[in-house]
Every structure is written in C-alpha cells, then in structure tokens.
Backbone as ProteinMPNN parsed JSONL, in Angstrom:
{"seq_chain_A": "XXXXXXXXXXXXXXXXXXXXXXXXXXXXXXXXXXXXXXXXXXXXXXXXXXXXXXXXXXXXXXXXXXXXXXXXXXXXXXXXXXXXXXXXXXXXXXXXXXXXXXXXXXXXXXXXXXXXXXXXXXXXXXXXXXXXXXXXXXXXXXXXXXXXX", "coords_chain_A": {"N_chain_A": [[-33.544, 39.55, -24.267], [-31.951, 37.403, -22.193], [-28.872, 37.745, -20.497], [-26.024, 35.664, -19.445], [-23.818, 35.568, -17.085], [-20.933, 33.897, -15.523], [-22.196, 31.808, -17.504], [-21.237, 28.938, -18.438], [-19.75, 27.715, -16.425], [-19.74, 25.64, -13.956], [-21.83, 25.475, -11.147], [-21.338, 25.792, -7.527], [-22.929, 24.098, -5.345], [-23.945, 24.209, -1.47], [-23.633, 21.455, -0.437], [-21.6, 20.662, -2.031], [-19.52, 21.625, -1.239], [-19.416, 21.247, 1.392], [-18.213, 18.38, 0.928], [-15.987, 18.742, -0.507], [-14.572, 20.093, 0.929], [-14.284, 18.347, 3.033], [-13.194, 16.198, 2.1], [-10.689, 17.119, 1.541], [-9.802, 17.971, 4.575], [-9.802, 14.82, 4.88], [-8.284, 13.93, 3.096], [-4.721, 14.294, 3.694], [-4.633, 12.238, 6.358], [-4.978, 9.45, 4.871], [-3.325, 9.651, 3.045], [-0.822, 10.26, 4.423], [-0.47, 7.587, 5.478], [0.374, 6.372, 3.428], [2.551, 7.244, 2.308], [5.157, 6.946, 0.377], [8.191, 4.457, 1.189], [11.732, 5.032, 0.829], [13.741, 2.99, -0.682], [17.266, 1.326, -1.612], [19.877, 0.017, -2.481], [22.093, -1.346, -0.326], [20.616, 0.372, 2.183], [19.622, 0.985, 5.142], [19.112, -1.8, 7.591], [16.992, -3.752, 9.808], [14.715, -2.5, 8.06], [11.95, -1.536, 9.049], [8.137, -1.484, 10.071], [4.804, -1.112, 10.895], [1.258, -2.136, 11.372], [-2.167, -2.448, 10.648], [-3.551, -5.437, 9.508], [-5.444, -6.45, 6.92], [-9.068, -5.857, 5.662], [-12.012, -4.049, 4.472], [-12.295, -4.706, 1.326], [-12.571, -7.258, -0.789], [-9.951, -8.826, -2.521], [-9.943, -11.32, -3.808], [-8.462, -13.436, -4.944], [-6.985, -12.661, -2.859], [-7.644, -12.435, -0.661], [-8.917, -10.398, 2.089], [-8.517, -6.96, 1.888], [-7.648, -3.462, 2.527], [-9.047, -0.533, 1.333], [-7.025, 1.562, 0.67], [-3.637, 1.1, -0.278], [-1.629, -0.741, 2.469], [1.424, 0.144, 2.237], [3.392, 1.897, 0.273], [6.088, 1.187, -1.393], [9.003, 3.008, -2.671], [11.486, 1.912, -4.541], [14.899, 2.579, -5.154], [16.916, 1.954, -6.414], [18.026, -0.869, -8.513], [17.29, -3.853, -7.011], [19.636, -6.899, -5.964], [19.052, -8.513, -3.836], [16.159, -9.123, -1.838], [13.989, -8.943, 0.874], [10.463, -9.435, 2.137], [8.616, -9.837, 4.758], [6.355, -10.776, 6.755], [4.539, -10.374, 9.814], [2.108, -11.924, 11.869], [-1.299, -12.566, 13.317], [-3.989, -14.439, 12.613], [-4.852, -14.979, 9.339], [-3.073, -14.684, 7.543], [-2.08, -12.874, 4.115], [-0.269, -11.292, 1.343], [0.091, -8.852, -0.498], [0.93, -7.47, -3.232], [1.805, -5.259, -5.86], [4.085, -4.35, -8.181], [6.622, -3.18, -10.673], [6.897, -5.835, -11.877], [4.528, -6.705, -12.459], [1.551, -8.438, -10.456], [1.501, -9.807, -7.07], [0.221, -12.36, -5.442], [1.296, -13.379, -1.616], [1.007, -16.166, -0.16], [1.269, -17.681, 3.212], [3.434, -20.257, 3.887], [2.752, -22.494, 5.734], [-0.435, -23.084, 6.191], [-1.852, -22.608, 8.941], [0.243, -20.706, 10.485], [1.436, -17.866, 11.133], [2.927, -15.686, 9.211], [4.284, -14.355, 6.873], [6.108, -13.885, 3.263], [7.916, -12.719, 0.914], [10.264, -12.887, -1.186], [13.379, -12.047, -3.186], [14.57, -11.016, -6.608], [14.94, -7.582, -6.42], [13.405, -5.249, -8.538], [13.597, -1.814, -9.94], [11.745, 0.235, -9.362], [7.992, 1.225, -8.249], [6.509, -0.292, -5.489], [3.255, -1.703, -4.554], [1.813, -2.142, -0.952], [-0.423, -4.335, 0.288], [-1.579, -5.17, 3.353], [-3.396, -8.658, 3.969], [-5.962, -10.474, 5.031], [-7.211, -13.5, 4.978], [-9.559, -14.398, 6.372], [-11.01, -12.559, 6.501], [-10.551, -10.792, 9.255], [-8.677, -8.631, 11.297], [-5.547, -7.691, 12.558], [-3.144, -6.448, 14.286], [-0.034, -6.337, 12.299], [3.36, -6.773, 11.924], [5.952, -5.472, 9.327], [8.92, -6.293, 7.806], [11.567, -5.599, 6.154], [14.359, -6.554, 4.615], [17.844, -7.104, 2.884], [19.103, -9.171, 3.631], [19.789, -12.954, 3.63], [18.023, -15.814, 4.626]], "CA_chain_A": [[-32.421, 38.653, -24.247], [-30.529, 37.399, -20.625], [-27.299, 37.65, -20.854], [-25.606, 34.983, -18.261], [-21.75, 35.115, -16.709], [-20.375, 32.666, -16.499], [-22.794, 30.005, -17.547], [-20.471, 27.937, -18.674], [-18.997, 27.351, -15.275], [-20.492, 24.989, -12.949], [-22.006, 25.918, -9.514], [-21.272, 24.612, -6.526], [-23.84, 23.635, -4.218], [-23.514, 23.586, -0.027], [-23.424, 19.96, -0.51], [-20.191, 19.988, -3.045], [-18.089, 22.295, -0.738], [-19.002, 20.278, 2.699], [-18.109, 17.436, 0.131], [-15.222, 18.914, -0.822], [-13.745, 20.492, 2.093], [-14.04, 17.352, 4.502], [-11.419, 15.469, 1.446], [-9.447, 18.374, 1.912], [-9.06, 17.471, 5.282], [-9.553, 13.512, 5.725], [-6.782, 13.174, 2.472], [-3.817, 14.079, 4.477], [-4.148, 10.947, 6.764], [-4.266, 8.831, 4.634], [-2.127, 10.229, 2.43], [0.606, 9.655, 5.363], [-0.657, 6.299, 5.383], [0.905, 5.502, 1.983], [3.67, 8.137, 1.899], [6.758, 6.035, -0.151], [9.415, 4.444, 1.705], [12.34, 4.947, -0.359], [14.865, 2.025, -0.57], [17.863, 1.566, -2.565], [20.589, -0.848, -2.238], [22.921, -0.211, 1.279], [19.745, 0.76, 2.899], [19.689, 0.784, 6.969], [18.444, -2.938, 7.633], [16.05, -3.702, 9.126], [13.65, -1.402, 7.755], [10.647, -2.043, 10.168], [7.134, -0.868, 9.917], [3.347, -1.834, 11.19], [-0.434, -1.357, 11.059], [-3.634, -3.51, 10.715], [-4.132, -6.093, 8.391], [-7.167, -6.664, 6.72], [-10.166, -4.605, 5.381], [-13.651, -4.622, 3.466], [-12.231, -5.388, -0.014], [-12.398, -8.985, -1.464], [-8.865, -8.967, -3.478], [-10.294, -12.42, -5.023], [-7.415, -14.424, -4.791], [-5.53, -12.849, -1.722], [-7.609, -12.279, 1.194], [-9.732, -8.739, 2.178], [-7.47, -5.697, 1.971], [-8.002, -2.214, 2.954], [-9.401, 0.75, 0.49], [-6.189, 1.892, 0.128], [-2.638, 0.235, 0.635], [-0.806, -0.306, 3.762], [2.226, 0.666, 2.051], [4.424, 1.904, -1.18], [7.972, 1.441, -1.626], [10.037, 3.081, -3.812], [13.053, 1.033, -4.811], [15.405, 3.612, -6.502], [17.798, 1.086, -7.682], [17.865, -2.614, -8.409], [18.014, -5.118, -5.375], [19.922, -7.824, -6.075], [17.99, -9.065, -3.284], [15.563, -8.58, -0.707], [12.491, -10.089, 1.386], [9.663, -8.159, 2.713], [8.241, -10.451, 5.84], [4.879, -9.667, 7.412], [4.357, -11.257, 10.875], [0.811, -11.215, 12.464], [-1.996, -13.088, 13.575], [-4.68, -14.355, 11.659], [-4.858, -15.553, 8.085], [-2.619, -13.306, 6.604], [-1.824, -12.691, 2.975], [0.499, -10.305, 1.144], [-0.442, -8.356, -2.215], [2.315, -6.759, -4.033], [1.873, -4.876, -7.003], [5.011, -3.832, -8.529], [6.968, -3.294, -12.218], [6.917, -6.91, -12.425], [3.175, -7.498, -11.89], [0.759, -8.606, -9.01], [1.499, -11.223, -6.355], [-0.048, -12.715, -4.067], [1.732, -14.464, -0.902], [0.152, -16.678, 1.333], [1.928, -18.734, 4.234], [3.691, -21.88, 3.613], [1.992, -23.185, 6.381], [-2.034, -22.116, 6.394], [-1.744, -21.664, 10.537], [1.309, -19.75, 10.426], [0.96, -16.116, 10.678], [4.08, -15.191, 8.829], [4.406, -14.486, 5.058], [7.505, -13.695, 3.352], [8.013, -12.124, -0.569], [11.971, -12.593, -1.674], [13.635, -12.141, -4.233], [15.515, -9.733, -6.99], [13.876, -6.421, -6.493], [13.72, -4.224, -9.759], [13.228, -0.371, -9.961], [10.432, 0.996, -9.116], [7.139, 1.65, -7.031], [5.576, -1.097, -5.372], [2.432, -1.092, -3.826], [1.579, -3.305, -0.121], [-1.286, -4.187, 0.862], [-1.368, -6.814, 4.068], [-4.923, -8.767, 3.919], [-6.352, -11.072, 5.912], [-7.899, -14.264, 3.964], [-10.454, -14.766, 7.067], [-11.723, -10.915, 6.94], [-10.045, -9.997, 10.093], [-7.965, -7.623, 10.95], [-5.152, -7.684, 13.251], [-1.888, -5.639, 14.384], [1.267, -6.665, 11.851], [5.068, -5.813, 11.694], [6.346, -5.856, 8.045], [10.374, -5.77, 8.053], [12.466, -5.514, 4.804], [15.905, -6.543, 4.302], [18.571, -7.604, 2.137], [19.835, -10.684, 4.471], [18.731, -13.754, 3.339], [17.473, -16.306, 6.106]], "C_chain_A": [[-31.802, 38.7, -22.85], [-29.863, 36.816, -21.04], [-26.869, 36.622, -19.144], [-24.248, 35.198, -18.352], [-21.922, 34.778, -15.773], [-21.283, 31.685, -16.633], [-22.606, 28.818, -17.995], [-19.522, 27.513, -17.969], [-19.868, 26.871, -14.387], [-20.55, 25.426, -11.704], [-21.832, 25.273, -8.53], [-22.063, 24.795, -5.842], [-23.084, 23.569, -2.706], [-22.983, 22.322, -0.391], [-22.195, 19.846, -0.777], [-19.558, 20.383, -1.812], [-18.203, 21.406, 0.468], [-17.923, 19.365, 1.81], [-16.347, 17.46, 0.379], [-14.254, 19.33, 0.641], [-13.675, 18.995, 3.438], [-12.989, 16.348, 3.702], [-10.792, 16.081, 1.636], [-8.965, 18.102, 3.026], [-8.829, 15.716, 5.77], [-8.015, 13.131, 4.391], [-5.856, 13.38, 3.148], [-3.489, 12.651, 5.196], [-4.453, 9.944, 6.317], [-3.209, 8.717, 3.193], [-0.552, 9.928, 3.56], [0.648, 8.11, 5.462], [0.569, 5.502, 4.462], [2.148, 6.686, 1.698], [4.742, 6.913, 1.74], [7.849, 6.113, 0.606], [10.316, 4.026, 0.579], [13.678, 3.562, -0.11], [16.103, 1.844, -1.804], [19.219, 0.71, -2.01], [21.958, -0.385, -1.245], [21.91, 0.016, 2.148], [20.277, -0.085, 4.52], [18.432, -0.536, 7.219], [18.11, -3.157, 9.496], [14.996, -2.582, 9.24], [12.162, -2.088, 8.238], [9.669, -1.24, 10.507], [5.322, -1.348, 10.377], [2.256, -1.113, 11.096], [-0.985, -2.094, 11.204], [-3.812, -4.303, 9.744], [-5.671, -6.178, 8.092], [-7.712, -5.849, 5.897], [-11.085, -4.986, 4.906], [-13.5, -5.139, 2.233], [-12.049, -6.66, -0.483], [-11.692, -8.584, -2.437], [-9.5, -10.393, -4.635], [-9.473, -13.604, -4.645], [-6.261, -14.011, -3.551], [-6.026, -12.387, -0.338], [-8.499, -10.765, 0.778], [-8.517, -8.105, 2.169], [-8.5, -4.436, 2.249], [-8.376, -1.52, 1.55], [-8.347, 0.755, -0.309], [-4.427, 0.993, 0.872], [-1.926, 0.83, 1.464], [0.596, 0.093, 3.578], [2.801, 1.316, 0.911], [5.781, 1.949, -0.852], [8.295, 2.184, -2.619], [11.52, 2.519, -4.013], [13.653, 2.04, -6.028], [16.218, 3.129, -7.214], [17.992, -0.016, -7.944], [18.281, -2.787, -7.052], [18.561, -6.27, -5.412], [19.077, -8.972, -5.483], [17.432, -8.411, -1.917], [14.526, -9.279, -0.223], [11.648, -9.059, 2.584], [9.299, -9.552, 3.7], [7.256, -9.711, 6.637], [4.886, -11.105, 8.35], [2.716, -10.85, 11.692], [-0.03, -12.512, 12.693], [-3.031, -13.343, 12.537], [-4.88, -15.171, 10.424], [-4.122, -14.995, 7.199], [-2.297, -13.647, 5.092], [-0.902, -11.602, 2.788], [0.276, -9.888, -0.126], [0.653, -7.412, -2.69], [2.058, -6.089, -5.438], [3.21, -3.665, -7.198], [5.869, -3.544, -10.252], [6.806, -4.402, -13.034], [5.48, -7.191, -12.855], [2.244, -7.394, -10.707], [1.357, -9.976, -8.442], [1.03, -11.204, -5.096], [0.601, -13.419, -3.105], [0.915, -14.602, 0.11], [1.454, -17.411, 1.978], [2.202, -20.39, 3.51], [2.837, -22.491, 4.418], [0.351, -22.336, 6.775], [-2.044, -22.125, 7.987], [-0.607, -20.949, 10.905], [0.708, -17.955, 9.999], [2.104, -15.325, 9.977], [3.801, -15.406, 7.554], [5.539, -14.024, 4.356], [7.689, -13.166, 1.565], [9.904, -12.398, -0.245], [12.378, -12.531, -2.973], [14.635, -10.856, -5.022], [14.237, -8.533, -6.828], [14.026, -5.246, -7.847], [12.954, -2.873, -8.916], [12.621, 0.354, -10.097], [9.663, 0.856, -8.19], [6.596, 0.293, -6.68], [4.423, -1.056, -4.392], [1.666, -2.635, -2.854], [0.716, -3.159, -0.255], [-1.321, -6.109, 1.717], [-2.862, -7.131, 4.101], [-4.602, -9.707, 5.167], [-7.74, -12.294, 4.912], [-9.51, -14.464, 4.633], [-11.737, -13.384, 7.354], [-11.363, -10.207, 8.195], [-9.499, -9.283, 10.194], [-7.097, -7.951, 12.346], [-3.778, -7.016, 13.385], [-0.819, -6.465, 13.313], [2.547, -5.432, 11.529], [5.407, -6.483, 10.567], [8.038, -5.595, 8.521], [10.737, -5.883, 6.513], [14.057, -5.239, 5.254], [16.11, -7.167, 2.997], [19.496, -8.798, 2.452], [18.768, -11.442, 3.851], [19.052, -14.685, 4.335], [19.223, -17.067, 6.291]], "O_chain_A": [[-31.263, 39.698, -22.37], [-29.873, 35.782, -21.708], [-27.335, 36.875, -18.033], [-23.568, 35.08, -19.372], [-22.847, 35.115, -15.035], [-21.208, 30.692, -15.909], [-23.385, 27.865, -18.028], [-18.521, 26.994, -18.462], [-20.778, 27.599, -13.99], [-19.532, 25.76, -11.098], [-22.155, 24.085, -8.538], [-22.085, 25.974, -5.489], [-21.966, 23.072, -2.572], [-21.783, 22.235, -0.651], [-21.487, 19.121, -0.078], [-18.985, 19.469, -1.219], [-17.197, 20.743, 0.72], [-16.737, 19.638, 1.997], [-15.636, 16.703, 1.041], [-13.338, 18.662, 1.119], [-13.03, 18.935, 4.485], [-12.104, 15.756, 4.319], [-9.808, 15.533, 2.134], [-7.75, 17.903, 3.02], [-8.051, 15.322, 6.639], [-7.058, 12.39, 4.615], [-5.736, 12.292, 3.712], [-2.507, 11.969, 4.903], [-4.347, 9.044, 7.151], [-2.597, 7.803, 2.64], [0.521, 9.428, 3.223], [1.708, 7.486, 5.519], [1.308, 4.54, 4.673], [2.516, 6.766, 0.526], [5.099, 6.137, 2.626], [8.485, 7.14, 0.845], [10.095, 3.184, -0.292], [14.394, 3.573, 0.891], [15.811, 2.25, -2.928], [19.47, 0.956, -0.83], [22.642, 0.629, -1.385], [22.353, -0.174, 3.28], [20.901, -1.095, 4.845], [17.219, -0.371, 7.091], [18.916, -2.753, 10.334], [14.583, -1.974, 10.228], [11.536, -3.011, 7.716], [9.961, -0.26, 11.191], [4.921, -2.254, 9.646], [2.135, 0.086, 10.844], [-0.536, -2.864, 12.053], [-4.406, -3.729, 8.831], [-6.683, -6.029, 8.777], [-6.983, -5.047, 5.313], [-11.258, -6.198, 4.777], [-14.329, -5.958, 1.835], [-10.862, -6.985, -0.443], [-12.275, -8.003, -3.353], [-9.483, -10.405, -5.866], [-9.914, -14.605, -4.08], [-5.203, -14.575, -3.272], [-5.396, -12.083, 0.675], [-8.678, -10.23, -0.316], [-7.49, -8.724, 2.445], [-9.731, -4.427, 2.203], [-7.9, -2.094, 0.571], [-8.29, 0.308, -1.454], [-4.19, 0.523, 1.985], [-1.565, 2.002, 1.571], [1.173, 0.425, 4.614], [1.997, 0.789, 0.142], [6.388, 2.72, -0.108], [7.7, 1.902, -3.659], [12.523, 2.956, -3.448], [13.261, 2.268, -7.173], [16.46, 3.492, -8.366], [18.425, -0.358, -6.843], [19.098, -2.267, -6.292], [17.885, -7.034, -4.724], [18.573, -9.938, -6.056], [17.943, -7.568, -1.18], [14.113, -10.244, -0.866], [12.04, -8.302, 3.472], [9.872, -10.533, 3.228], [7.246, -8.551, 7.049], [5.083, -12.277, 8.029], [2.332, -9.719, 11.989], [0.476, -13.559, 12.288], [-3.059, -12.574, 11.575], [-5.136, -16.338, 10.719], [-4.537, -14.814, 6.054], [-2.258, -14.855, 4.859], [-0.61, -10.912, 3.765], [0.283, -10.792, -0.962], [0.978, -6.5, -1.93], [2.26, -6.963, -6.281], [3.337, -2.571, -6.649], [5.112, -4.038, -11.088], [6.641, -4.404, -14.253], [5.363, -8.045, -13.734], [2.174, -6.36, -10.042], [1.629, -10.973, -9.11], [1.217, -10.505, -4.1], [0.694, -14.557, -3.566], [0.346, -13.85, 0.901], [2.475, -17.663, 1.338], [1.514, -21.231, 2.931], [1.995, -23.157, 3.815], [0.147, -21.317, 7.435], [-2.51, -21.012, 8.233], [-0.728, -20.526, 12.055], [0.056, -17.307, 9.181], [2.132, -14.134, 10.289], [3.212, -16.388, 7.102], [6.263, -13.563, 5.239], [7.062, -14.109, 1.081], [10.538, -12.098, 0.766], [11.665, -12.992, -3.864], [15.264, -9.997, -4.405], [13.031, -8.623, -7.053], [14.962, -4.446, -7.835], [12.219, -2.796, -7.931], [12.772, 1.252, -10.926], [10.142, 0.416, -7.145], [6.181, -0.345, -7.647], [4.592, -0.375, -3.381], [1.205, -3.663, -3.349], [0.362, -2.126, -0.823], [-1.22, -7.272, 1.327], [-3.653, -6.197, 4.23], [-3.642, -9.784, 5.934], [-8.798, -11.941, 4.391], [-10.497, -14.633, 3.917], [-12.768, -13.284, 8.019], [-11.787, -9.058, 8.322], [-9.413, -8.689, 9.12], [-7.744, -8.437, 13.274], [-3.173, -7.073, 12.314], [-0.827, -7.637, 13.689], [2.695, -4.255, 11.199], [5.319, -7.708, 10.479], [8.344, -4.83, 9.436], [9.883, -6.366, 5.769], [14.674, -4.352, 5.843], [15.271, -7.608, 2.211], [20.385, -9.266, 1.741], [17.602, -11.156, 3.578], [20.117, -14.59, 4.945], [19.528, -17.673, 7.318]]}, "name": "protein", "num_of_chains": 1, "seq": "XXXXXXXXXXXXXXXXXXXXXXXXXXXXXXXXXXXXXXXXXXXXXXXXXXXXXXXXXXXXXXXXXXXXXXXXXXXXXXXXXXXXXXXXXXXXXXXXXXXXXXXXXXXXXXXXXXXXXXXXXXXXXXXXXXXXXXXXXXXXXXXXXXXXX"}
C-alpha cells in the first residue's frame, strides 16, 4: 500500500508559479488604472482626468474599448446632477455601466471629438470605458462636474 500526503492538494508546476508570480506583479498597474474616484455631491469641480482611448475589444454597439476600464467612479451620494465630458480625437464613444444600466454615448455630431453623459447621478459604482468607434486610439481628457453648460 502507498500512502500519499497530501494528494488531495494540487501541484504546482514551474509554469503555474512564473504564471502566477508575473500577475502578482503586472496586477498592481492596472489595478491603479481603475482605482475608484470617489465623488459625492460638493465635490472639487472640475474633476479632471486622461489616458488613451480605444482598445482591441468590439463593445458591439459602442466602439473598441480596452480589456479593462479607463475608469470607476464611486458616487457616494446622489447627484442631482452631473456630466462626465470626454474630449479627444478620433471617433470617440463613451460606455458607462452604472446602477442604472449600460450606455452608450456617441457625439452629436459624428466629426466632433467630444462626447458628453449628463444627467441625475444615483449611488453607486460606475464603470468608464472611453472607445474609439474607428479602432484607434488616441490621448483623451475626461472632466466631471456638476455645472451645467
């Protein structure tokens, strides 16, 4: 009779731990990537932020996006109101997933590089992501306030 300990614990292979140890260090950045900006009604206006639009993913209906998104909010308490505004080159789009739902914004005007979300903001996480309808990718500044135009 062989007796095994533990053989009811899986082995790891070289392979897993490279595996493992190179998420260990590439999560961090982008883990900072998406670290939650917190907002909450009063907030220091304008709240102003940038990066790259774009990425490899076909959203479907809103343009390529990145892997992972270019932002999260946390809204800690209703917004009566507010308007996120993404300025950039390109084709841009705006993907929003938040308590309410998903939305997509495109440009009023299809050569306009500006896109604009407003509205009441409820309480909770929402999650950016800026695309690019053409597959590009190009520098944008998102701002968020509570002024309306």
């Amino acid at each position: 009779m062989k007796i095994c300990y533990p053989c009811d614990r899986p082995r790891l292979r070289f392979g897993s731990i490279v595996t493992l140890a190179l998420a260990m260090i590439l999560a961090p950045a982008g883990a900072l990537r998406s670290q939650p900006l917190q907002i909450a009604p009063g907030f220091r206006e304008p709240l102003s932020v940038s990066g790259v639009s774009g990425g490899p993913n076909n959203s479907g209906d809103c343009g390529f996006v990145a892997q992972g998104p270019n932002h999260v909010i946390e809204v800690t308490q209703d917004l009566p109101y507010w308007r996120i505004a993404v300025q950039t080159a390109g084709a841009p789009s705006l993907m929003i997933q938040g308590p309410r739902g998903r939305f997509c914004v495109l440009p009023a005007n299809a050569a306009a590089g500006n896109v604009e979300f407003s509205g009441y903001g409820d309480k909770g996480t929402y999650v950016i992501f800026v695309g690019d309808r053409a597959q590009g990718q190009h520098p944008y500044s998102l701002s968020i306030t509570q002024q309306r135009n």
